[in-house]
Amino acid sequence: MPPIPSTTPATGPDPVGPDPTGSGPAGLSAHQPTAADLARVAARAAGDLLAPPAPVRLADVIPAPERVAPDPTADFVLPADAAIRVSLDPAARDVAEQLAEQLRPATGYLVPVTDLAEPRTRDLLVLTVAGAAAPAATEGATGLGAAEVGGGAALGDEGYRLDVADGGVRITAATAAGLFHGVQTLRQLLPTAIESPTPVAERWVVPGGLIVDRPRFPYRGAMLDVARHFFGVADVLRVIDHLARYKLNHLHLHLTDDQGWRIAVDSWPRLATVGGTTEVGGGPGGWYTAADYRRIVRYAARRHVTVVPEVDLPGHTNAALVAYPELAPGKIPPPPYTGTEVGFSYLDPADERTYDFVADVLGEVAALTPGPWLHIGGDEAFKVKGAAYTGFVERAQRIVAGLGKTVVGWHQLAPAAHLDGRVLQWWGTNGDDPDIAAAVRRGARLILSPGNHAYLDMKYAPDTPIGHDWAGLIDVRKAYDWDPGTHLTGVPAAAVLGVEAPLWTESVTSLAEIEFMLLPRLPAIAELAWSPRVTHDWAGFRDRLAGHGLRWDLAAIAFHHSPEIPWPTEATQRAVPRQPTAETTDRTSDQVRPDPAGTPGPPPATNGA
Ligand code: TNX
């Protein structure tokens, strides 16, 4: 879709300011046009050519809301004295503060945050946590009653209602999380320039009408592999921002793997100080102190994102074995590993010391993690087979339960005994797995990360400079065109807890490369996880997504300018300096490469196994 030229000059900034002659709009004056009139018309025409992106429509939001009722007569324009009034709940107030922080840089407005309880001045932006009956309790700023917009159904844990009328914007939710999601919607409804880090002259119009919205699935996430390459706290916080923008509510951190151990564990200190000093390609690695990790968790919590820590067991453990060779089979110290093969390392399942280790490590990670989940990996432990594998997993699952956490593991855990609440993360590439269907019948719930749709380390196209292709190429359409509710044979939608997009980082070395792989596919996955299936529509999604390119540009976020998306011209023509180039980043890990550390390579294994 090409950018729609602005046809209503009144909605754009007036390029020449008020008419000093007072003769009214050019073309309507009764007398001959003056030089000033002609200049004014020419400036208008030039303004149109340089027109800002088309005004945002109420239905342009990603992920698509459950219910949208536009009212073009009720647009709201944010005035310079805009204030946010918020209910007393501290979590709601924090959401209001975050909205103010988002509005201030581009508008240059003060945007004070005040309590709803304080004497009423002007209700310009109102955020209320209104209990479960939120829709019915709200005054219909748009004149639409709750019955017309959502049958009065409760908004639930994460839903919100957003009313835009010419007098103001009101977001109502049953929880602070719902308010937060409503604020993300409001952010997308404001003009693109709202992403500017510095003040912009703009008419801050919000399209009028009503949105009533809530998620399809409770678990919506992305995974960042900080083990293959280490990423510092600042990078992780920025990834959390990207998740929050699209209403994703879980960040899974793959904290440990063959190439590095990334979380300090007091009872086994060498895990970090020795196991943390390597990474793919021979770089310095790194690890999070307990304080670093807490900072990530806190930052995520403020954005209503839950951190899911993964300690990958019993395979993918070379870095741990380098630090503590007594856990290795035969107690033979392995060399550090900085290549990209998988499936060669394992903790000795026959040694009791292994279970002390598992209990200590999981205990410390659980204690640092307020969220309910503890991910124990379980993938590609090719050398721990049959009963040895299920026996190990069942003990690890019991340890997790004993810590009061819910087990999550890759779908290889399926044959192990069921444990209350356990969650399996599907990463296969064909939607038919009898082991999974059987595990679901025993009570397992699923997070869907199908390798051929949701693996954001897959290349977009054959010429994508980084990434893999073992699960196929994943362009934006491929990431978007599947249905989590029907994806797996023999698995009912009710067993699907949600959707997660993993980013493995064998070939990803910087924040810019993370963003290049995440965007624009992450919003596609977010929409599958949040939006009701009836809204699913590739052509509509593609057109909505196009407007986000300019927003990312303004926020200096790198992204892949996928040719599938009709980006507005500014986005396609502007050079994005941080986008990876083939010369700097051709590190396709599907090719077997020499290990730069010169350590003996493990036996080859394929990821598809
Ligand atoms: C498979 S999917 C893995 C990871 C690799 C990834 C590369 C899964 C649970 N394991 O160890 O990094 O493929 O795409």
Coordinates of C-alpha atoms and ligand atoms in Angstrom, one line a residue:
M1 CA 0.0 0.0 0.0
P2 CA 1.6 3.3 -1.0
P3 CA 1.4 6.1 1.6
I4 CA -2.0 7.8 1.4
P5 CA -1.4 11.4 0.7
S6 CA -2.8 13.8 3.3
T7 CA -6.0 15.2 1.8
T8 CA -7.0 17.2 4.8
P9 CA -4.5 19.9 5.4
A10 CA -6.1 20.7 8.8
T11 CA -4.7 17.4 10.1
G12 CA -1.1 18.2 9.3
P13 CA 1.1 21.0 10.6
D14 CA 0.3 24.2 8.7
P15 CA 3.4 24.9 6.8
V16 CA 3.1 28.7 6.8
G17 CA 1.2 29.4 10.0
P18 CA -1.8 31.7 10.3
D19 CA -2.7 33.8 7.3
P20 CA -1.4 37.3 8.1
T21 CA -3.8 38.9 5.6
G22 CA -6.8 37.4 7.3
S23 CA -8.3 36.7 3.9
G24 CA -9.3 33.1 4.7
P25 CA -8.2 29.9 2.9
A26 CA -6.7 30.4 -0.6
G27 CA -9.3 29.6 -3.2
L28 CA -12.2 30.7 -1.1
S29 CA -11.3 34.4 -1.0
A30 CA -13.6 36.6 -3.2
H31 CA -10.7 38.8 -4.4
Q32 CA -7.8 38.1 -6.7
P33 CA -5.1 35.9 -5.0
T34 CA -2.3 37.9 -3.5
A35 CA 1.3 36.9 -3.7
A36 CA 0.9 35.7 -0.1
D37 CA -2.1 33.5 -1.1
L38 CA 0.0 32.0 -3.9
A39 CA 2.9 31.4 -1.6
R40 CA 0.5 29.8 0.8
V41 CA -0.9 27.4 -1.8
A42 CA 2.5 26.4 -3.0
A43 CA 3.7 25.8 0.5
R44 CA 0.6 23.6 1.2
A45 CA 1.3 21.6 -2.0
A46 CA 4.9 21.1 -0.9
G47 CA 3.7 20.2 2.5
D48 CA 1.5 17.5 1.0
L49 CA 4.3 16.1 -1.0
L50 CA 6.3 15.8 2.2
A51 CA 3.2 14.8 4.1
P52 CA 3.7 12.8 7.3
P53 CA 2.6 9.2 7.0
A54 CA -1.2 8.6 6.6
P55 CA -3.1 9.3 9.8
V56 CA -3.4 6.2 11.9
R57 CA -6.7 4.4 11.9
L58 CA -8.3 2.8 14.9
A59 CA -8.0 -0.6 13.3
D60 CA -4.3 -0.3 12.5
V61 CA -3.1 -1.8 15.8
I62 CA -0.8 -4.8 16.0
P63 CA -1.7 -7.3 17.4
A64 CA -5.2 -6.8 16.0
P65 CA -7.6 -6.1 18.8
E66 CA -10.6 -8.3 19.5
R67 CA -13.1 -5.5 18.8
V68 CA -12.8 -2.2 17.2
A69 CA -15.6 0.4 16.7
P70 CA -14.2 3.5 15.0
D71 CA -16.0 6.8 15.4
P72 CA -14.5 9.3 12.9
T73 CA -16.5 12.1 14.6
A74 CA -14.7 11.6 17.9
D75 CA -11.0 12.1 17.2
F76 CA -9.1 13.4 20.1
V77 CA -6.2 15.8 19.9
L78 CA -3.7 15.7 22.7
P79 CA -3.4 19.3 24.0
A80 CA -0.2 20.9 25.4
D81 CA -1.7 20.8 28.9
A82 CA -2.6 17.1 28.7
A83 CA -2.5 15.3 32.0
I84 CA -2.9 11.7 33.0
R85 CA -5.4 10.9 35.8
V86 CA -5.0 7.4 37.2
S87 CA -6.6 5.3 39.9
L88 CA -4.8 5.0 43.2
D89 CA -3.5 1.5 42.7
P90 CA 0.4 1.8 42.6
A91 CA 0.8 -0.6 39.7
A92 CA -1.7 1.4 37.7
R93 CA 0.1 4.6 38.6
D94 CA 3.4 3.1 37.4
V95 CA 1.7 2.3 34.0
A96 CA 0.6 6.0 33.9
E97 CA 4.1 7.1 34.6
Q98 CA 5.4 5.0 31.8
L99 CA 2.8 6.5 29.4
A100 CA 3.9 9.9 30.4
E101 CA 7.5 8.9 29.8
Q102 CA 6.5 7.8 26.3
L103 CA 4.6 11.0 25.5
R104 CA 7.0 13.6 26.9
P105 CA 10.0 13.4 24.5
A106 CA 8.2 13.8 21.2
T107 CA 5.4 16.1 22.3
G108 CA 7.6 18.3 24.6
Y109 CA 4.6 18.5 26.9
L110 CA 4.9 18.1 30.6
V111 CA 2.2 15.4 30.9
P112 CA 1.8 15.4 34.7
V113 CA 0.3 12.3 36.3
T114 CA -2.3 12.9 39.0
D115 CA -4.5 10.7 41.1
L116 CA -8.1 10.2 40.1
A117 CA -9.0 10.9 43.8
E118 CA -7.6 14.5 43.5
P119 CA -10.1 17.3 42.6
R120 CA -11.0 16.9 38.9
T121 CA -9.6 19.4 36.5
R122 CA -9.8 18.1 32.9
D123 CA -10.1 14.4 32.1
L124 CA -7.7 14.2 29.2
L125 CA -6.1 10.8 29.7
V126 CA -7.7 8.6 32.3
L127 CA -6.4 5.2 33.3
T128 CA -8.5 3.2 35.7
V129 CA -8.3 -0.2 37.2
A130 CA -11.9 -1.0 37.6
G131 CA -12.3 -4.6 38.7
A132 CA -13.5 -7.5 36.8
A133 CA -16.7 -5.8 35.5
A134 CA -14.6 -3.1 33.8
P135 CA -16.5 -2.7 30.5
A136 CA -19.9 -2.3 32.1
A137 CA -18.6 0.1 34.7
T138 CA -17.2 2.6 32.2
E139 CA -19.0 5.6 31.0
G140 CA -19.5 5.2 27.3
A141 CA -17.4 8.1 26.0
T142 CA -18.2 7.0 22.5
G143 CA -21.9 6.4 23.2
L144 CA -21.5 2.6 22.6
G145 CA -22.7 0.5 25.5
A146 CA -20.7 -2.5 26.8
A147 CA -23.2 -4.9 25.3
E148 CA -22.5 -3.6 21.8
V149 CA -18.7 -4.0 22.2
G150 CA -18.0 -7.1 24.1
G151 CA -21.2 -8.5 25.5
G152 CA -20.2 -7.1 28.9
A153 CA -17.7 -9.9 29.1
A154 CA -15.0 -9.4 31.7
L155 CA -11.7 -8.1 30.4
G156 CA -9.8 -10.8 32.3
D157 CA -6.3 -10.6 33.6
E158 CA -4.9 -8.7 30.6
G159 CA -7.7 -7.2 28.7
Y160 CA -8.5 -3.5 28.4
R161 CA -11.1 -1.1 27.0
L162 CA -9.9 2.1 25.3
D163 CA -12.4 4.9 24.6
V164 CA -11.3 7.8 22.4
A165 CA -13.7 10.7 22.3
D166 CA -13.1 14.3 21.5
G167 CA -12.9 15.1 25.2
G168 CA -10.2 12.6 26.0
V169 CA -8.9 9.1 26.1
R170 CA -10.0 6.6 28.8
I171 CA -8.3 3.2 29.3
T172 CA -10.1 0.8 31.7
A173 CA -8.9 -2.6 32.8
A174 CA -9.3 -5.1 35.6
T175 CA -5.5 -5.2 36.2
A176 CA -2.5 -3.0 35.7
A177 CA -1.3 -5.5 33.1
G178 CA -4.5 -4.7 31.1
L179 CA -3.9 -1.0 31.5
F180 CA -0.3 -1.5 30.3
H181 CA -1.5 -3.3 27.1
G182 CA -4.1 -0.5 26.5
V183 CA -1.2 2.0 26.8
Q184 CA 0.7 0.1 24.1
T185 CA -2.4 0.4 21.9
L186 CA -2.7 4.1 22.5
R187 CA 1.0 4.6 21.6
Q188 CA 0.4 2.9 18.2
L189 CA -2.7 5.1 17.6
L190 CA -0.7 8.3 18.0
P191 CA 1.1 9.7 15.0
T192 CA 4.3 8.0 14.0
A193 CA 6.3 11.0 15.3
I194 CA 5.4 10.0 18.9
E195 CA 8.5 7.7 18.6
S196 CA 10.8 10.7 18.1
P197 CA 13.3 11.1 21.0
T198 CA 13.2 14.9 20.6
P199 CA 10.2 17.3 20.3
V200 CA 8.3 17.4 17.0
A201 CA 5.7 19.9 15.9
E202 CA 2.7 17.6 15.3
R203 CA -1.0 17.5 15.7
W204 CA -1.2 14.6 18.2
V205 CA -4.5 13.2 17.0
V206 CA -5.8 9.9 18.3
P207 CA -8.6 8.3 16.1
G208 CA -12.0 8.3 17.8
G209 CA -13.9 5.2 18.8
L210 CA -13.7 2.2 21.0
I211 CA -11.5 -0.8 21.3
V212 CA -12.3 -3.7 23.6
D213 CA -9.5 -6.2 23.7
R214 CA -8.0 -9.2 25.4
P215 CA -5.6 -12.0 24.5
R216 CA -6.3 -15.3 22.9
F217 CA -3.5 -17.1 24.7
P218 CA -2.1 -16.3 28.2
Y219 CA 1.5 -17.2 27.3
R220 CA 3.0 -15.0 24.6
G221 CA 6.8 -14.9 24.4
A222 CA 10.1 -14.7 22.8
M223 CA 13.4 -16.4 23.8
L224 CA 16.8 -14.9 23.7
D225 CA 19.8 -17.3 23.7
V226 CA 22.4 -15.4 25.7
A227 CA 24.6 -18.5 25.9
R228 CA 25.9 -18.9 22.3
H229 CA 26.7 -15.2 22.3
F230 CA 26.4 -13.2 25.5
F231 CA 24.4 -10.0 25.5
G232 CA 24.7 -7.5 28.3
V233 CA 21.8 -6.2 30.5
A234 CA 21.2 -3.1 28.3
D235 CA 20.6 -5.3 25.3
V236 CA 18.2 -7.6 27.2
L237 CA 16.2 -4.6 28.5
R238 CA 15.8 -3.3 25.0
V239 CA 14.5 -6.7 23.8
I240 CA 12.0 -6.5 26.6
D241 CA 10.8 -3.1 25.3
H242 CA 10.2 -4.7 21.9
L243 CA 8.2 -7.5 23.5
A244 CA 6.1 -5.2 25.6
R245 CA 5.3 -3.0 22.6
Y246 CA 3.5 -6.0 20.9
K247 CA 1.9 -7.3 24.1
L248 CA 4.2 -10.3 24.5
N249 CA 4.3 -11.1 28.2
H250 CA 7.2 -13.7 28.6
L251 CA 10.9 -13.4 28.0
H252 CA 12.5 -16.8 28.0
L253 CA 16.3 -16.5 28.7
H254 CA 18.3 -19.5 27.5
L255 CA 21.0 -19.0 30.2
T256 CA 23.2 -22.0 29.7
D257 CA 24.7 -24.0 26.9
D258 CA 27.8 -25.7 25.6
Q259 CA 29.4 -22.4 24.7
G260 CA 28.8 -20.5 27.9
W261 CA 27.1 -20.4 31.4
R262 CA 25.6 -16.9 31.9
I263 CA 24.2 -16.8 35.5
A264 CA 26.2 -16.6 38.7
V265 CA 25.5 -19.5 41.1
D266 CA 27.0 -19.0 44.6
S267 CA 27.1 -22.6 45.4
W268 CA 29.0 -23.5 42.2
P269 CA 30.9 -20.3 41.5
R270 CA 33.1 -21.6 38.7
L271 CA 30.0 -22.0 36.5
A272 CA 30.1 -18.3 35.8
T273 CA 33.8 -17.4 36.4
V274 CA 35.1 -20.3 34.2
G275 CA 32.0 -21.5 32.3
G276 CA 31.0 -17.9 31.5
T277 CA 34.2 -16.9 29.8
T278 CA 33.6 -18.5 26.4
E279 CA 31.2 -18.0 23.5
V280 CA 30.7 -19.0 19.9
G281 CA 33.6 -17.7 17.8
G282 CA 36.0 -17.3 20.7
G283 CA 34.7 -14.0 22.1
P284 CA 35.0 -13.1 25.8
G285 CA 31.5 -14.2 26.8
G286 CA 30.2 -12.9 30.1
W287 CA 27.6 -13.6 32.7
Y288 CA 24.9 -12.0 34.8
T289 CA 25.5 -11.4 38.5
A290 CA 22.5 -11.9 40.7
A291 CA 22.1 -8.1 40.7
D292 CA 22.1 -8.0 36.9
Y293 CA 19.5 -10.7 36.7
R294 CA 17.3 -9.1 39.3
R295 CA 17.5 -5.9 37.3
I296 CA 16.3 -7.7 34.2
V297 CA 13.5 -9.3 36.1
R298 CA 12.4 -5.9 37.6
Y299 CA 12.5 -4.1 34.3
A300 CA 10.5 -6.8 32.7
A301 CA 8.0 -6.9 35.6
R302 CA 7.3 -3.1 35.2
R303 CA 6.4 -3.9 31.6
H304 CA 4.2 -6.9 32.7
V305 CA 6.7 -9.3 31.2
T306 CA 7.6 -12.5 33.1
V307 CA 11.2 -13.8 32.9
V308 CA 11.4 -17.6 32.2
P309 CA 14.9 -18.8 33.1
E310 CA 16.2 -21.9 31.3
V311 CA 19.0 -24.1 32.6
D312 CA 19.4 -26.6 29.8
L313 CA 19.9 -30.1 31.2
P314 CA 21.2 -32.8 30.9
G315 CA 22.7 -32.0 27.5
H316 CA 24.0 -28.6 26.3
T317 CA 26.2 -28.6 29.4
N318 CA 29.8 -28.4 28.1
A319 CA 30.5 -25.1 29.8
A320 CA 29.4 -26.5 33.1
L321 CA 31.6 -29.5 32.6
V322 CA 34.6 -27.4 31.9
A323 CA 34.0 -25.6 35.2
Y324 CA 33.3 -28.8 37.1
P325 CA 34.8 -31.8 35.4
E326 CA 33.6 -34.1 38.3
L327 CA 30.1 -33.9 36.7
A328 CA 31.4 -35.2 33.4
P329 CA 31.0 -38.8 32.3
G330 CA 34.2 -40.6 33.4
K331 CA 35.2 -37.3 35.2
I332 CA 37.2 -36.4 32.1
P333 CA 37.6 -32.6 31.8
P334 CA 36.3 -31.5 28.4
P335 CA 37.9 -28.7 26.5
P336 CA 35.9 -25.4 26.2
Y337 CA 33.7 -25.3 23.1
T338 CA 33.1 -22.4 20.9
G339 CA 31.7 -24.0 17.8
T340 CA 28.1 -24.5 16.9
E341 CA 27.4 -28.2 16.9
V342 CA 24.9 -29.7 19.3
G343 CA 24.2 -32.9 21.2
F344 CA 27.6 -34.0 22.4
S345 CA 27.8 -33.0 26.1
Y346 CA 25.9 -34.3 29.1
L347 CA 25.9 -34.5 32.8
D348 CA 26.5 -38.0 34.1
P349 CA 22.9 -39.2 35.0
A350 CA 24.3 -42.2 37.0
D351 CA 26.2 -40.0 39.5
E352 CA 24.4 -38.7 42.5
R353 CA 26.5 -35.6 42.6
T354 CA 24.7 -34.6 39.4
Y355 CA 21.4 -34.3 41.3
D356 CA 23.1 -32.2 44.0
F357 CA 24.2 -29.9 41.3
V358 CA 20.8 -29.7 39.7
A359 CA 19.1 -29.0 43.0
D360 CA 21.6 -26.3 43.9
V361 CA 21.5 -24.5 40.6
L362 CA 17.7 -24.7 40.1
G363 CA 17.3 -23.6 43.8
E364 CA 19.3 -20.5 43.3
V365 CA 17.8 -19.6 40.0
A366 CA 14.3 -20.2 41.4
A367 CA 15.1 -17.9 44.3
L368 CA 16.1 -15.1 42.0
T369 CA 13.0 -15.5 39.8
P370 CA 9.6 -14.3 41.0
G371 CA 7.7 -15.8 38.0
P372 CA 6.2 -19.2 38.2
W373 CA 8.2 -21.0 35.5
L374 CA 11.5 -22.9 35.5
H375 CA 12.7 -24.2 32.2
I376 CA 14.9 -27.2 32.3
G377 CA 15.7 -27.6 28.6
G378 CA 15.9 -31.3 27.9
D379 CA 16.6 -31.0 24.2
E380 CA 19.2 -32.8 22.1
A381 CA 20.6 -34.9 24.9
F382 CA 21.5 -37.5 22.3
K383 CA 23.9 -39.3 24.5
V384 CA 21.5 -39.9 27.4
K385 CA 19.0 -42.3 26.0
G386 CA 15.8 -44.2 27.0
A387 CA 15.4 -44.8 30.7
A388 CA 18.5 -42.9 31.7
Y389 CA 17.0 -39.8 30.0
T390 CA 13.5 -40.1 31.4
G391 CA 14.9 -41.0 34.9
F392 CA 17.0 -37.8 34.8
V393 CA 14.1 -35.7 33.7
E394 CA 11.7 -37.1 36.2
R395 CA 14.1 -36.2 39.0
A396 CA 14.7 -32.8 37.7
Q397 CA 11.0 -32.2 37.3
R398 CA 10.4 -33.2 41.0
I399 CA 13.2 -30.8 42.0
V400 CA 11.4 -28.0 40.2
A401 CA 8.1 -28.8 41.8
G402 CA 9.8 -29.0 45.2
L403 CA 10.9 -25.4 44.6
G404 CA 7.3 -24.3 44.1
K405 CA 7.8 -23.7 40.3
T406 CA 6.1 -25.1 37.3
V407 CA 8.3 -27.2 34.9
V408 CA 8.8 -26.0 31.4
G409 CA 10.9 -28.1 29.0
W410 CA 11.5 -28.6 25.3
H411 CA 9.2 -31.2 23.8
Q412 CA 11.8 -34.0 24.2
L413 CA 10.5 -34.2 27.8
A414 CA 7.2 -35.7 26.6
P415 CA 8.0 -39.4 27.3
A416 CA 8.9 -38.6 31.0
A417 CA 6.1 -39.0 33.5
H418 CA 3.6 -36.3 33.8
L419 CA 3.9 -33.8 36.7
D420 CA 1.1 -31.4 37.6
G421 CA 1.0 -28.4 35.4
R422 CA 4.0 -29.2 33.3
V423 CA 4.5 -27.4 30.1
L424 CA 6.2 -28.7 26.9
Q425 CA 7.7 -26.4 24.3
W426 CA 7.2 -27.7 20.8
W427 CA 9.9 -26.8 18.4
G428 CA 9.3 -29.5 15.7
T429 CA 8.7 -28.8 12.1
N430 CA 5.9 -31.2 11.3
G431 CA 2.8 -30.8 13.2
D432 CA 2.2 -34.5 14.0
D433 CA 3.9 -36.1 17.0
P434 CA 2.1 -38.9 18.8
D435 CA 4.4 -38.5 21.9
I436 CA 3.2 -35.0 22.3
A437 CA -0.4 -35.9 21.8
A438 CA 0.0 -38.6 24.5
A439 CA 1.7 -36.2 26.9
V440 CA -1.2 -33.7 26.3
R441 CA -3.7 -36.5 27.1
R442 CA -1.8 -37.0 30.4
G443 CA -2.3 -33.3 31.2
A444 CA 0.7 -31.4 29.6
R445 CA 0.1 -27.9 28.3
L446 CA 2.0 -26.7 25.3
I447 CA 4.0 -23.6 24.2
L448 CA 4.2 -23.6 20.4
S449 CA 7.5 -22.6 18.8
P450 CA 7.3 -24.6 15.5
G451 CA 10.8 -24.4 14.0
N452 CA 9.5 -23.7 10.5
H453 CA 7.4 -20.7 11.6
A454 CA 8.5 -19.3 14.9
Y455 CA 12.3 -19.8 14.9
L456 CA 13.6 -16.3 14.5
D457 CA 17.2 -17.6 13.9
M458 CA 16.0 -18.9 10.5
K459 CA 16.9 -16.8 7.6
Y460 CA 14.2 -14.7 5.9
A461 CA 15.5 -15.6 2.4
P462 CA 18.5 -17.4 0.9
D463 CA 20.5 -14.2 0.9
T464 CA 19.9 -13.2 4.6
P465 CA 23.4 -12.5 5.9
I466 CA 23.0 -14.2 9.2
G467 CA 20.9 -17.1 10.5
H468 CA 20.3 -20.8 9.8
D469 CA 18.0 -22.6 7.4
W470 CA 17.7 -26.1 8.9
A471 CA 14.0 -25.6 9.6
G472 CA 13.5 -23.7 6.3
L473 CA 13.4 -20.1 5.4
I474 CA 11.0 -18.0 7.4
D475 CA 9.8 -14.8 5.7
V476 CA 7.2 -12.6 7.4
R477 CA 4.3 -14.4 5.8
K478 CA 5.6 -17.8 6.9
A479 CA 5.9 -16.5 10.5
Y480 CA 2.4 -15.2 10.3
D481 CA 0.5 -17.9 8.4
W482 CA -0.2 -20.7 10.8
D483 CA -2.8 -21.3 13.6
P484 CA -1.6 -22.2 17.1
G485 CA -5.1 -23.5 17.8
T486 CA -4.9 -26.2 15.2
H487 CA -1.2 -26.6 14.5
L488 CA -0.6 -29.9 16.2
T489 CA -2.5 -33.1 15.3
G490 CA -4.4 -34.5 18.3
V491 CA -3.8 -31.4 20.4
P492 CA -6.9 -29.3 21.2
A493 CA -6.6 -25.5 21.3
A494 CA -7.4 -25.7 25.0
A495 CA -4.1 -27.5 25.7
V496 CA -2.2 -24.6 24.1
L497 CA -0.9 -22.2 26.7
G498 CA 0.6 -20.0 24.1
V499 CA 3.2 -19.2 21.5
E500 CA 6.9 -18.3 21.7
A501 CA 9.4 -17.1 19.1
P502 CA 13.0 -18.3 20.0
L503 CA 16.1 -16.5 18.9
W504 CA 19.1 -18.7 19.0
T505 CA 22.3 -16.8 18.6
E506 CA 25.0 -18.9 17.1
S507 CA 25.2 -16.4 14.3
V508 CA 23.8 -13.3 16.1
T509 CA 26.4 -11.2 17.7
S510 CA 25.0 -7.7 18.4
L511 CA 21.9 -5.9 19.4
A512 CA 21.4 -4.7 15.8
E513 CA 21.5 -8.3 14.6
I514 CA 19.0 -9.3 17.3
E515 CA 16.6 -6.6 16.1
F516 CA 17.2 -7.5 12.5
M517 CA 16.1 -11.1 13.2
L518 CA 13.2 -10.1 15.5
L519 CA 11.7 -7.4 13.4
P520 CA 9.4 -7.6 11.5
R521 CA 8.7 -11.2 12.4
L522 CA 8.1 -10.7 16.2
P523 CA 4.8 -8.7 15.6
A524 CA 3.6 -11.5 13.4
I525 CA 4.1 -14.0 16.2
A526 CA 2.6 -11.6 18.7
E527 CA -0.5 -11.3 16.6
L528 CA -0.9 -15.1 16.4
A529 CA -0.6 -15.2 20.2
W530 CA -2.9 -12.3 21.1
S531 CA -5.5 -11.8 18.4
P532 CA -8.7 -13.8 17.9
R533 CA -8.4 -16.0 14.9
V534 CA -11.2 -14.2 13.0
T535 CA -8.9 -11.2 12.7
H536 CA -6.2 -13.3 10.9
D537 CA -5.6 -11.8 7.5
W538 CA -2.2 -11.6 5.8
A539 CA -3.0 -8.7 3.5
G540 CA -4.4 -6.6 6.3
F541 CA -1.5 -7.5 8.6
R542 CA 1.1 -6.6 6.0
D543 CA -0.5 -3.2 5.5
R544 CA -0.7 -2.5 9.2
L545 CA 2.9 -3.6 9.7
A546 CA 4.1 -1.2 7.0
G547 CA 3.5 1.8 9.2
H548 CA 5.7 0.4 12.0
G549 CA 8.9 0.7 9.9
L550 CA 8.9 4.5 10.3
R551 CA 8.3 4.1 14.0
W552 CA 11.3 1.8 14.3
D553 CA 13.4 4.1 12.3
L554 CA 12.5 7.0 14.6
A555 CA 13.3 4.9 17.6
A556 CA 16.7 3.8 16.0
I557 CA 15.6 0.2 16.0
A558 CA 17.2 -1.9 13.3
F559 CA 14.9 -4.2 11.3
H560 CA 14.8 -6.2 8.1
H561 CA 13.3 -4.2 5.3
S562 CA 11.5 -7.3 4.0
P563 CA 10.3 -6.9 0.4
E564 CA 7.0 -8.5 1.4
I565 CA 6.0 -5.4 3.3
P566 CA 4.9 -2.2 1.5
W567 CA 7.0 0.1 3.7
P568 CA 6.3 3.8 3.2
T569 CA 9.0 5.4 1.1
E570 CA 10.8 7.1 4.0
A571 CA 11.5 3.8 5.5
T572 CA 12.6 2.0 2.3
Q573 CA 14.8 4.8 1.1
R574 CA 16.5 5.7 4.3
A575 CA 19.7 3.9 4.9
V576 CA 19.6 2.1 8.2
P577 CA 23.2 2.2 9.3
R578 CA 23.0 -0.6 11.9
Q579 CA 21.6 -3.2 9.5
P580 CA 24.0 -6.1 9.2
T581 CA 25.8 -6.5 5.9
A582 CA 26.9 -9.6 4.1
E583 CA 30.6 -8.7 4.5
T584 CA 30.4 -8.2 8.3
T585 CA 28.1 -10.9 9.2
D586 CA 28.2 -13.9 7.0
R587 CA 28.4 -16.5 9.7
T588 CA 25.9 -19.1 8.6
S589 CA 26.2 -21.8 11.2
D590 CA 24.6 -24.5 9.1
Q591 CA 27.9 -24.9 7.4
V592 CA 30.3 -26.9 9.5
R593 CA 33.1 -24.5 10.4
P594 CA 36.4 -25.0 12.1
D595 CA 36.3 -24.2 15.8
P596 CA 38.3 -21.0 16.2
A597 CA 39.4 -22.2 19.7
G598 CA 41.1 -25.1 18.0
T599 CA 39.4 -27.5 20.4
P600 CA 38.5 -31.0 19.2
G601 CA 35.1 -30.9 17.5
P602 CA 32.3 -33.0 18.8
P603 CA 30.7 -35.7 16.7
P604 CA 28.4 -34.0 14.2
A605 CA 24.7 -33.9 14.9
T606 CA 21.9 -32.2 13.1
N607 CA 19.5 -29.8 14.7
G608 CA 16.6 -31.5 12.9
A609 CA 17.2 -34.8 14.7
Ligands
TNX1 C1 18.1 -26.4 18.0 S1 15.5 -26.1 19.3 C2 18.4 -26.2 19.3 C3 19.4 -25.2 19.7 C4 20.0 -24.6 18.5 C5 19.0 -24.3 17.4 C6 19.5 -23.6 16.2 C7 16.3 -26.6 20.5 C8 15.6 -26.9 21.6 N1 17.7 -26.8 20.3 O1 20.3 -25.8 20.5 O2 20.6 -23.4 18.9 O3 18.4 -25.6 17.0 O4 18.4 -23.3 15.4

